[in-house]
Coordinates of C-alpha atoms in Angstrom, one line a residue:
Chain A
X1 CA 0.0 0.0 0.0
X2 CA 1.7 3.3 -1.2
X3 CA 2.5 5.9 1.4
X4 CA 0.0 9.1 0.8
X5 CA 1.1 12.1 1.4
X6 CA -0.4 15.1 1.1
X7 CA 1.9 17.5 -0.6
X8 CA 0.1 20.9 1.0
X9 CA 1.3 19.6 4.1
X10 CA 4.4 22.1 4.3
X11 CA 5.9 19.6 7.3
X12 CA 6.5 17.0 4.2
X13 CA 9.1 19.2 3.3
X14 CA 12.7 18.7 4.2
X15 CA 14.9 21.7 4.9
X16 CA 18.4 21.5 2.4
X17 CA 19.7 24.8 3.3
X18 CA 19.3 28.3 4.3
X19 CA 22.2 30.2 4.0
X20 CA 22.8 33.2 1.1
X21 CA 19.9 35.0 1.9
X22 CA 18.1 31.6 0.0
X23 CA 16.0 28.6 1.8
X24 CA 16.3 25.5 -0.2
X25 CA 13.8 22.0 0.2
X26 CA 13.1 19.4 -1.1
X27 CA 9.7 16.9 -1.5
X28 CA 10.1 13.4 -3.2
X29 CA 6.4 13.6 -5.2
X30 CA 5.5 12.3 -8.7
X31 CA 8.1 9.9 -8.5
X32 CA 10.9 11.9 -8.3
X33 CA 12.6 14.7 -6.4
X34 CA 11.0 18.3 -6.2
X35 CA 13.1 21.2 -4.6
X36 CA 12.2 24.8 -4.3
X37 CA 14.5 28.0 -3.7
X38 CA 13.1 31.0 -2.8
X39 CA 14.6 34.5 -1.2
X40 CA 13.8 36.5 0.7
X41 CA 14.0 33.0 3.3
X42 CA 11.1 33.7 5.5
X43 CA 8.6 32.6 2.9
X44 CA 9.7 29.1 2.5
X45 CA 6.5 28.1 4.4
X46 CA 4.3 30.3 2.2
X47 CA 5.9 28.5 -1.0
X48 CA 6.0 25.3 -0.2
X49 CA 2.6 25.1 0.7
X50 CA 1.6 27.1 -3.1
X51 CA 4.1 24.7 -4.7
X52 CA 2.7 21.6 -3.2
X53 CA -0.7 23.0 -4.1
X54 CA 0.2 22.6 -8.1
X55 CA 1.6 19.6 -7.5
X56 CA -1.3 17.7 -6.6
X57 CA -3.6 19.7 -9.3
X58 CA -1.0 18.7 -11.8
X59 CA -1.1 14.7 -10.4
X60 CA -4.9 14.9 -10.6
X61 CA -5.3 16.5 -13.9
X62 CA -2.4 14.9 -15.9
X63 CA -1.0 11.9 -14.4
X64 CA -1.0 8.7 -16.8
X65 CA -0.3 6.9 -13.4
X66 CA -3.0 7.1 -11.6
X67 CA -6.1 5.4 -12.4
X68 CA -7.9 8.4 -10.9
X69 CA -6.7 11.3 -12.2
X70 CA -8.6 12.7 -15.4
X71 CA -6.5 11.7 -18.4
X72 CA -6.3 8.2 -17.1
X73 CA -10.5 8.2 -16.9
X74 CA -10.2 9.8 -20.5
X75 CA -7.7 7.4 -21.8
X76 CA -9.4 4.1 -20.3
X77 CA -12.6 4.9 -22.7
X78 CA -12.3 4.3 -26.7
X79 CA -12.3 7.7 -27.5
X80 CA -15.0 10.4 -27.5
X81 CA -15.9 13.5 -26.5
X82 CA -15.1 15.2 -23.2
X83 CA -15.5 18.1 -20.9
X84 CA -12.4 18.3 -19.2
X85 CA -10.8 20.6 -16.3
X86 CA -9.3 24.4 -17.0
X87 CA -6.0 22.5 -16.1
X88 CA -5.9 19.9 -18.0
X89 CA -7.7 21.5 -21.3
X90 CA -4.0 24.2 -21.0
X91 CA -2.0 21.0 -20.2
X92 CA -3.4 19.3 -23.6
X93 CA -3.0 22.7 -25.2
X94 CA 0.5 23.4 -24.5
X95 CA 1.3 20.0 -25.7
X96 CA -0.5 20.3 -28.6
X97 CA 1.9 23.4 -29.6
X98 CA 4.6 22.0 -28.6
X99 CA 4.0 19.1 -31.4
X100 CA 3.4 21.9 -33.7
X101 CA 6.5 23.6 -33.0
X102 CA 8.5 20.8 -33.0
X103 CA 7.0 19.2 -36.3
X104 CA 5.6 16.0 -34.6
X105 CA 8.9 15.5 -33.0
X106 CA 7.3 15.3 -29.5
X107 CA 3.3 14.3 -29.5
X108 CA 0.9 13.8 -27.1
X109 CA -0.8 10.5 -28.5
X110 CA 2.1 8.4 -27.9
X111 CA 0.8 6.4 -25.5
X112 CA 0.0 3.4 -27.4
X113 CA 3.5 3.0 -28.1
X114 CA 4.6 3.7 -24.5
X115 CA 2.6 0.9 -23.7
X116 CA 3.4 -1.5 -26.2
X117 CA 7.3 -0.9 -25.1
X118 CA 6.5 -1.8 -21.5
X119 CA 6.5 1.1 -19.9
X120 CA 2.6 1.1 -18.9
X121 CA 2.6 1.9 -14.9
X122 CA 4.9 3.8 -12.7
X123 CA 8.4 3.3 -13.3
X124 CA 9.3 3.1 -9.5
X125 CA 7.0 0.2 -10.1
X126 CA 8.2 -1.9 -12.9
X127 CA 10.7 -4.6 -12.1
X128 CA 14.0 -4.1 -12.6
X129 CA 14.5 -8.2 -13.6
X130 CA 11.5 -8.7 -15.4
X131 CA 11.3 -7.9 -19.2
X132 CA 8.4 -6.3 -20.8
X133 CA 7.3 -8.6 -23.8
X134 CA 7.7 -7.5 -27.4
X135 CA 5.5 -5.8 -28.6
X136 CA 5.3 -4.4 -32.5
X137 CA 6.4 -0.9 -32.3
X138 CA 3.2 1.2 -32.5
X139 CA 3.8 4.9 -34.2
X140 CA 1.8 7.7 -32.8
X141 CA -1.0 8.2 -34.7
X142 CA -0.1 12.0 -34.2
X143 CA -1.4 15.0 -32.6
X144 CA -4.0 16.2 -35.8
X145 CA -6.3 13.7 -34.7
X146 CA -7.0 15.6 -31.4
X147 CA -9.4 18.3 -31.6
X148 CA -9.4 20.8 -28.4
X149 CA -11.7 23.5 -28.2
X150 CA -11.3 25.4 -25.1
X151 CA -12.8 22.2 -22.8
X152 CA -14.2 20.5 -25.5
X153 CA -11.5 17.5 -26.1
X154 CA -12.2 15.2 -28.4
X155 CA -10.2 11.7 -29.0
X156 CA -10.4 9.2 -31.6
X157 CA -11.0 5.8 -30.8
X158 CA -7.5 4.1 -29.9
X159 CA -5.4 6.8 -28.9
X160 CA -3.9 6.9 -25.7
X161 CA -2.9 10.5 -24.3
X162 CA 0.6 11.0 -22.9
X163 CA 1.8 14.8 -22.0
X164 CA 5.0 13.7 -20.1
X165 CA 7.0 15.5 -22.7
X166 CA 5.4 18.9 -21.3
X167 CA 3.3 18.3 -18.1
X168 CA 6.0 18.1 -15.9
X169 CA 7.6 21.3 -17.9
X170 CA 4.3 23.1 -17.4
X171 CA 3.9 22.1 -14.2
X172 CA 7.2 23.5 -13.0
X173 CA 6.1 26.9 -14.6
X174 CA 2.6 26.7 -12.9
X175 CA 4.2 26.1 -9.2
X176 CA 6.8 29.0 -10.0
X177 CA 4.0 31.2 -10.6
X178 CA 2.4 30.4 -7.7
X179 CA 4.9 30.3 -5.5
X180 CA 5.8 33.7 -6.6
X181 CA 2.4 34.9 -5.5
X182 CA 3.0 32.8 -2.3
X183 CA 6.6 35.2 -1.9
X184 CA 5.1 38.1 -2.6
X185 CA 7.0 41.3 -3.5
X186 CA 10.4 41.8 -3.7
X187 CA 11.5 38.1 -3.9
X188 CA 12.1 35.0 -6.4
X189 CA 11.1 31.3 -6.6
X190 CA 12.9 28.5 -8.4
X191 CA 11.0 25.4 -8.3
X192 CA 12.7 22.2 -10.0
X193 CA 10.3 18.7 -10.8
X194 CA 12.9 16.3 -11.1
X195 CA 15.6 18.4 -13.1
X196 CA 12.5 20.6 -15.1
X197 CA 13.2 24.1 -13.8
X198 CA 11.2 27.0 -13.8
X199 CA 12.1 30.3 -12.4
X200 CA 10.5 33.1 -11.3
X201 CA 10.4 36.5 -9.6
X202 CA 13.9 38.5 -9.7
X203 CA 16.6 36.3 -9.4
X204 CA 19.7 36.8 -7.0
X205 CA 22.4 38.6 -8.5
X206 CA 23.8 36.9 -11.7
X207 CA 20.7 34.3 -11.8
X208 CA 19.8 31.5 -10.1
X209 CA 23.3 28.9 -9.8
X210 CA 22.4 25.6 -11.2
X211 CA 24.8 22.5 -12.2
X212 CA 23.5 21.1 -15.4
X213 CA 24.9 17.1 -15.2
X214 CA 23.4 14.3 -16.4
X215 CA 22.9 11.7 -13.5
X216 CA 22.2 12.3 -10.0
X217 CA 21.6 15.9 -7.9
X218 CA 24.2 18.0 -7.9
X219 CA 26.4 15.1 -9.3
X220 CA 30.0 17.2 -10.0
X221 CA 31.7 14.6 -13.2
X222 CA 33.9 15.8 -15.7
X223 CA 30.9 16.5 -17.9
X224 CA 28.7 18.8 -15.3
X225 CA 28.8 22.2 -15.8
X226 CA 27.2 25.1 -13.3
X227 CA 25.2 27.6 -15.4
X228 CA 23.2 30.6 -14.0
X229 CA 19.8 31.1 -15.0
X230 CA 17.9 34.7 -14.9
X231 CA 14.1 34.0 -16.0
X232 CA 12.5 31.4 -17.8
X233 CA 13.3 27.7 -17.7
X234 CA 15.6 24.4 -18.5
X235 CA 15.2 20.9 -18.5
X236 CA 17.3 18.0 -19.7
X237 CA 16.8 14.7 -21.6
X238 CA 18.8 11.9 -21.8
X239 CA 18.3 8.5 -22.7
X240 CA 20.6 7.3 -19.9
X241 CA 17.9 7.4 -17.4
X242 CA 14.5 5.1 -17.2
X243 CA 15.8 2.3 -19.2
X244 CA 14.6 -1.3 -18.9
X245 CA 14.6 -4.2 -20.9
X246 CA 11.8 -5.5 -23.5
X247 CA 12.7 -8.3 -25.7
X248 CA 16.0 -8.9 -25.0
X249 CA 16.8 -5.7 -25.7
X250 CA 17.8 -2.3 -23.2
X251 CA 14.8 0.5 -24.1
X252 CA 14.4 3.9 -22.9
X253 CA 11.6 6.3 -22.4
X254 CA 12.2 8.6 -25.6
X255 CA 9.8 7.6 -27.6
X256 CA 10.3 8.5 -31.2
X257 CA 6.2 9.1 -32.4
X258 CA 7.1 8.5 -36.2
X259 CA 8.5 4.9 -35.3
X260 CA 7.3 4.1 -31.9
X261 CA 11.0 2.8 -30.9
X262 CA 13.3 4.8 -28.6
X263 CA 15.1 7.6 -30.3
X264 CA 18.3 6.4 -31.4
X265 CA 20.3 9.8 -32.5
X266 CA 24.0 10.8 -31.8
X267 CA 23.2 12.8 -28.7
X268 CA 22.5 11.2 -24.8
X269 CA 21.4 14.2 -23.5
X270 CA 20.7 17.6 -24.0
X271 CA 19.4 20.8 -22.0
X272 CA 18.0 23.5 -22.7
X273 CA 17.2 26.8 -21.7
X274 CA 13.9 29.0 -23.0
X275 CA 10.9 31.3 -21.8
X276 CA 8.8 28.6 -19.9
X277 CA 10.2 24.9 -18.5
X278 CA 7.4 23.6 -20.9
X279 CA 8.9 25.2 -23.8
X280 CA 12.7 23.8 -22.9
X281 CA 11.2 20.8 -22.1
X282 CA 9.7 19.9 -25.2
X283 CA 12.9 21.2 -26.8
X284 CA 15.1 19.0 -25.4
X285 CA 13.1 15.9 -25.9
X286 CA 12.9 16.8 -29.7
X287 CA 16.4 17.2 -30.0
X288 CA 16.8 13.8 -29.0
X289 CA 14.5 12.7 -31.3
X290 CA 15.5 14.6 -34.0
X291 CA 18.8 12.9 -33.8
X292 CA 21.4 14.3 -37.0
X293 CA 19.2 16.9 -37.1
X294 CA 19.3 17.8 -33.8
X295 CA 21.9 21.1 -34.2
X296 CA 20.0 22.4 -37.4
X297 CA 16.7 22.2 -35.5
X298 CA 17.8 24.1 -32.6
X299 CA 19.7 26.8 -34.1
X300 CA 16.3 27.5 -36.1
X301 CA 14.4 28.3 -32.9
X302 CA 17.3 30.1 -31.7
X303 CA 17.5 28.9 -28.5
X304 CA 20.5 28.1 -25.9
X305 CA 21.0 23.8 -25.4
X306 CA 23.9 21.9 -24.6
X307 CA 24.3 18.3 -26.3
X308 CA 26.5 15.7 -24.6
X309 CA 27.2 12.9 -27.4
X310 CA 27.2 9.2 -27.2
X311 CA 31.2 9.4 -26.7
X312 CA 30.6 12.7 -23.8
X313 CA 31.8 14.9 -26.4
X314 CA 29.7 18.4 -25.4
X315 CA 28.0 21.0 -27.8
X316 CA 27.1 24.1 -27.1
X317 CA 24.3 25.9 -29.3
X318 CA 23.2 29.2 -29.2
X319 CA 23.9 31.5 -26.5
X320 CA 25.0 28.8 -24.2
X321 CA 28.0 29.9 -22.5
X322 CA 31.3 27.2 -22.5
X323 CA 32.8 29.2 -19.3
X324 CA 31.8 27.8 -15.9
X325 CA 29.1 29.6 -14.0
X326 CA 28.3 31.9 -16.5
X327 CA 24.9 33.5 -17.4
X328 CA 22.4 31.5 -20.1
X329 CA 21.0 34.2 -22.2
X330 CA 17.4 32.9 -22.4
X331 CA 15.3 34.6 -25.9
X332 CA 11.7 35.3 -25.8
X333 CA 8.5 32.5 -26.3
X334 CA 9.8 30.8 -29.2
X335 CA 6.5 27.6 -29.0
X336 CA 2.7 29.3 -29.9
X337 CA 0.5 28.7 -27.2
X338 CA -2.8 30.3 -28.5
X339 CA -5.9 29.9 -26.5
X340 CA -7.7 27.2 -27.7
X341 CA -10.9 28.1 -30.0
X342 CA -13.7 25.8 -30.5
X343 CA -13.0 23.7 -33.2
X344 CA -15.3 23.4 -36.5
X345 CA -17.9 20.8 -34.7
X346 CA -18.4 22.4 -32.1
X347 CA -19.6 25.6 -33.3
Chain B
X1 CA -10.0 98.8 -43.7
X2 CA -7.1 97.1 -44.2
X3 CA -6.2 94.7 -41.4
X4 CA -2.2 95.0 -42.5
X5 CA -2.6 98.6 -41.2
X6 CA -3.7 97.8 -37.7
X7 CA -0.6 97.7 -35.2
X8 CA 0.7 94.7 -34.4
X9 CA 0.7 95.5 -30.8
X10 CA -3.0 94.5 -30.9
X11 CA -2.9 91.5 -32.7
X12 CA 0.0 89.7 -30.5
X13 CA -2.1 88.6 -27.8
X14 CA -3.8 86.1 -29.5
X15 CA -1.5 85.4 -32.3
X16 CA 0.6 84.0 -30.2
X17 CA -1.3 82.1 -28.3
X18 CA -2.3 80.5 -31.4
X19 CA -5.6 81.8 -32.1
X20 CA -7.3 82.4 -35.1
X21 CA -7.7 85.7 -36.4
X22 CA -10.8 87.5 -35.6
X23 CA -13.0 87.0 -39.2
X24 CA -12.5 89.5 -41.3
X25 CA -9.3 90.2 -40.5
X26 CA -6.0 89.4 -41.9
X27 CA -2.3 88.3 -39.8
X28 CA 0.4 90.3 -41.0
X29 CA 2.7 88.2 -42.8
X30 CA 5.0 88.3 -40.2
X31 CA 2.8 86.9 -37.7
X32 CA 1.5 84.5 -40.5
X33 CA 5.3 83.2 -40.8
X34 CA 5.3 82.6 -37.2
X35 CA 2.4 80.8 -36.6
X36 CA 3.1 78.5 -39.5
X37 CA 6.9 78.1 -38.3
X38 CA 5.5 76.9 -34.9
X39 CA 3.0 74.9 -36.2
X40 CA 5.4 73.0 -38.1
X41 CA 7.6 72.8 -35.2
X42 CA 4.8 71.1 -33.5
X43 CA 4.2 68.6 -36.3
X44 CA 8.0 67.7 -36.2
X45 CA 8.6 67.1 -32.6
X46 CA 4.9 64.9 -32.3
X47 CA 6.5 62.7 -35.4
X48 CA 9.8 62.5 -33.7
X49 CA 8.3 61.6 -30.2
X50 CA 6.3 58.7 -32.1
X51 CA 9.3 57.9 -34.2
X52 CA 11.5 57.2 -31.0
X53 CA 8.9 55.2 -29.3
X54 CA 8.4 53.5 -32.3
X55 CA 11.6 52.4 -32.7
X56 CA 12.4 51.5 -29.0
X57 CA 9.4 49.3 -28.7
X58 CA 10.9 47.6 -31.9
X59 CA 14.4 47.2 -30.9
X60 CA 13.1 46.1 -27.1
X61 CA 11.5 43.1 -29.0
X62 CA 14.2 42.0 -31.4
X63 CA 17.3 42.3 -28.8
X64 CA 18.4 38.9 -28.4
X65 CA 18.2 37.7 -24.8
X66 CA 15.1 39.6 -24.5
X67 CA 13.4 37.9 -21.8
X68 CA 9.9 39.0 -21.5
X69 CA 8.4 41.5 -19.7
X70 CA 6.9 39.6 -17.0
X71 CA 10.2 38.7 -15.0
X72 CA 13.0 41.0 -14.5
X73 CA 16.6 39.5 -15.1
X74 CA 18.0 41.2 -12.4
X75 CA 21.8 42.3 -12.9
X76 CA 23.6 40.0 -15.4
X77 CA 27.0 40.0 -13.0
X78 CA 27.9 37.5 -10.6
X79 CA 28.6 39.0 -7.2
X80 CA 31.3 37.7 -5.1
X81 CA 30.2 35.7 -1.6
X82 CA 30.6 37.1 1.4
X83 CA 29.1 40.3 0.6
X84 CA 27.3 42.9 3.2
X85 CA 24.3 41.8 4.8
X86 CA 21.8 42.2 2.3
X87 CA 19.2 45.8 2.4
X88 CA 15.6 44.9 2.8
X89 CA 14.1 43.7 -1.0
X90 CA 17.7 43.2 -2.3
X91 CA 18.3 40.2 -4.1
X92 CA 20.7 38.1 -2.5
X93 CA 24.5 37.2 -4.0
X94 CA 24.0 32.7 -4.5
X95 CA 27.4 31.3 -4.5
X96 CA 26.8 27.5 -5.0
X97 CA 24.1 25.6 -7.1
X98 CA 20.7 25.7 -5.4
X99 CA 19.7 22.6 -8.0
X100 CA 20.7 20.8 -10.7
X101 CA 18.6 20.1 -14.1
X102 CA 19.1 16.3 -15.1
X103 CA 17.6 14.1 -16.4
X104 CA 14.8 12.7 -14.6
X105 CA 15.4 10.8 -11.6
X106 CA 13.2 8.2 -10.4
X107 CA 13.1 8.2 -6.6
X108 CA 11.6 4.9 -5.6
X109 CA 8.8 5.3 -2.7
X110 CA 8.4 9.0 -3.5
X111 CA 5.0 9.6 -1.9
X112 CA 2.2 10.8 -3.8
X113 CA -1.4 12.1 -3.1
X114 CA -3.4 9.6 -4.6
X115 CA -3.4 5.9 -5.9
X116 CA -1.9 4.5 -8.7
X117 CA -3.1 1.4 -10.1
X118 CA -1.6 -1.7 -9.7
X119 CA 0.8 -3.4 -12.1
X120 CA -0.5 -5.3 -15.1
X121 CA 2.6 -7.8 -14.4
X122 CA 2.0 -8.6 -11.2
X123 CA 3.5 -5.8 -9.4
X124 CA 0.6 -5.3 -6.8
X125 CA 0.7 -1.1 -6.2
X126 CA 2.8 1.7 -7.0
X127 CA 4.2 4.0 -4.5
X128 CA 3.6 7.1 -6.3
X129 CA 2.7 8.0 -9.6
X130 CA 6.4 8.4 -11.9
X131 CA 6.0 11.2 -14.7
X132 CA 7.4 10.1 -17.9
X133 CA 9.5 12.7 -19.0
X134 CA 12.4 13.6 -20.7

């Protein structure tokens, strides 16, 4: 029987550290870690309990995990129309763009193929001996089929929803918000789900300090790097992380949606850095898809990553800085988030 | 009566204060000159006070590293640590990383606020919901 906590509670929290005019915690929700920074210190109560607040909005409207939250009632019918939550009608929207902006590259009905690979409950769940069975690869059927209009969703039949290329993104942004109400005026909130980070507020001076690595919190190898950030947000993907087998073979969780395999490019992992965590977070998992293409594709948005290759051999793109410690030059929205109109049958 | 005769001493007043000319009566040229000088004037300076704003609110939006309006980036230059104490509503000088951004990690018995289902493979229940991600 799982453990429930509830993550208002701002007791759950545990203090890391309170020193530089900054309180740090941390929470260990959605399956991974959650850590919040905030200054001036004294509103670390105020925060945490905003942050926690999104958190468990965010679980309920958007989790694929939980049998109760809304996209998993949506996804265990055959398609259809719904009236869905204010939350999860902007969660569906932003992930809509961000299969827009990134060509298909990351898309929302990929869940079939998520499935079909194995990876169909909570990873802290799935056995770390047991294989998945093979299953034929299933491509998304891709994001046109979904018609949103404002809370109108409507599915086809045999598409499975799956925003974890943006939700946790979005979410990061939505708790940074809050929690910047939460801090009130002067003051600034970072607020990282698992690595996705979202910033908000005025930073301290020179931006927020934040070790981009690839394994592990605050991990210092040859290959991290500490970056600062001043507004926005940054997120990584790799493929060296959530891996289990399926048919005798090692599989990851970057799904490519025109194949339904994991993504098999040059590049392990990438970061980057953009307006919202949504935006970088979709970003980064399309680099990985987008393999070869990769560099090309980011340069066109314009915005700031840094590639690690197969071999640890480290790109920077952009405005991302090579020096240690230096400040990420973030641009403006680069992803179109429009506010959803209702579609043709609906009017 | 020719207005040109009148003295000019009686028309200033509301020459130059921009008013019209009573009707039937004529501005000197002089006058004339002036108030279509400073009329001009006007013109120019209103076109150059649009032009500048024009042009600032263009360059504000094409600057690379623009970063919104909503959040302010805040000085771009690392302070050193060990700095004053800090004045009331000054952003604070952060010497070491307050998090890292990886890849996600799955931390095993992470506590959620509601159920997951139980495994298809025999797994009986979850101990939180895991977001796939990147």
């Amino acid at each position: 029987m799982a453990a429930f906590v509830d993550m208002r509670d701002t007791a759950a929290w545990r203090p890391v550290r309170a020193d530089d005019g900054v309180a740090v915690a941390e929470l260990n929700a959605l399956g991974t870690l959650v850590r919040i920074a905030v200054w001036p210190a004294d509103s670390l109560t105020a925060v945490s309990a905003a942050v926690g607040d999104e958190l468990r909005r965010l679980d309920a409207q958007a989790s694929r995990f939980r049998y109760d939250s809304e996209i998993s009632r949506i996804n265990a019918q055959s398609g259809g129309l719904y009236f869905i939550s204010p939350g999860l009608a902007e969660a569906v929207e932003v992930a809509l763009a961000a299969a827009r902006w990134t060509h298909g590259l990351v898309d929302p009905t990929i869940g079939n193929a998520l499935v079909r690979l194995g990876y169909d409950r909570d990873f802290a769940a799935m056995d770390d001996d047991a294989e998945a069975a093979a299953g034929e690869p299933w491509p998304a059927p891709g994001y046109w089929f979904i018609e949103l209009g404002r809370r109108l969703l409507r599915l086809p039949s045999g598409v499975l929803l799956d925003l974890g290329a943006t939700a946790k993104g979005l979410g990061a942004d939505r708790a940074a918000v809050s929690a910047l109400r939460a801090c009130g005026h002067p003051g600034g909130v970072l607020v990282s789900l698992g690595g996705d980070i979202a910033v908000a507020g005025e930073p301290p001076l020179g931006g927020w300090p934040i070790v981009v690595t690839e394994s592990g919190d605050h991990d210092r190898t040859s290959l991290a790097q500490v970056i600062r950030l001043p507004v926005g947000g940054i997120a990584t993907s790799s493929t060296t992380v959530r891996q289990w087998r399926q048919g005798g073979r090692q599989v990851h969780h970057i799904i490519d949606p025109r194949t339904g395999v994991p993504a098999m490019g040059p590049w392990r992992t990438v970061t980057v850095a953009a307006a919202t965590c949504a935006e970088a977070n979709a970003a980064s998992t399309a680099a990985i898809v987008a393999g070869e293409k990769a560099e090309s594709w980011i340069e066109s948005t314009g915005l700031s990553a840094r590639l690690v290759a197969g071999d640890g051999t480290i790109r920077c793109l952009g405005r991302w800085p090579e020096e240690e410690g230096a400040l990420v030059r973030v641009p403006g929205p680069r992803m179109d988030v429009p506010r959803p109109q209702a579609p043709g049958w609906a009017r | 009566m020719s207005t040109s005769r009148e003295p000019i001493s009686n028309q200033t007043e509301y020459d130059l204060r921009g008013g019209h000319a009573p009707p039937g009566r004529t501005l000197p040229g002089r006058t004339a000159n002036l108030r279509r000088v400073r009329r001009m004037s006007n013109w120019s300076l209103a076109a150059l006070l649009v032009g500048v704003g024009a042009t600032s609110a263009a360059l504000a939006g094409a600057i690379p590293g623009h970063t919104g309006p909503a959040l302010s980036a805040g000085p771009t230059q690392a302070s050193a640590a060990g700095q004053t104490p800090l004045a009331s509503g000054q952003a604070p000088a952060v010497s070491s990383p307050v998090a890292a951004t990886t890849p996600s990690q799955v931390v095993p018995g992470s506590p959620a606020t509601g159920a997951s289902r139980g495994s298809t493979r025999g797994v009986s229940a979850s101990t939180g919901s895991t977001w796939r991600d990147s």
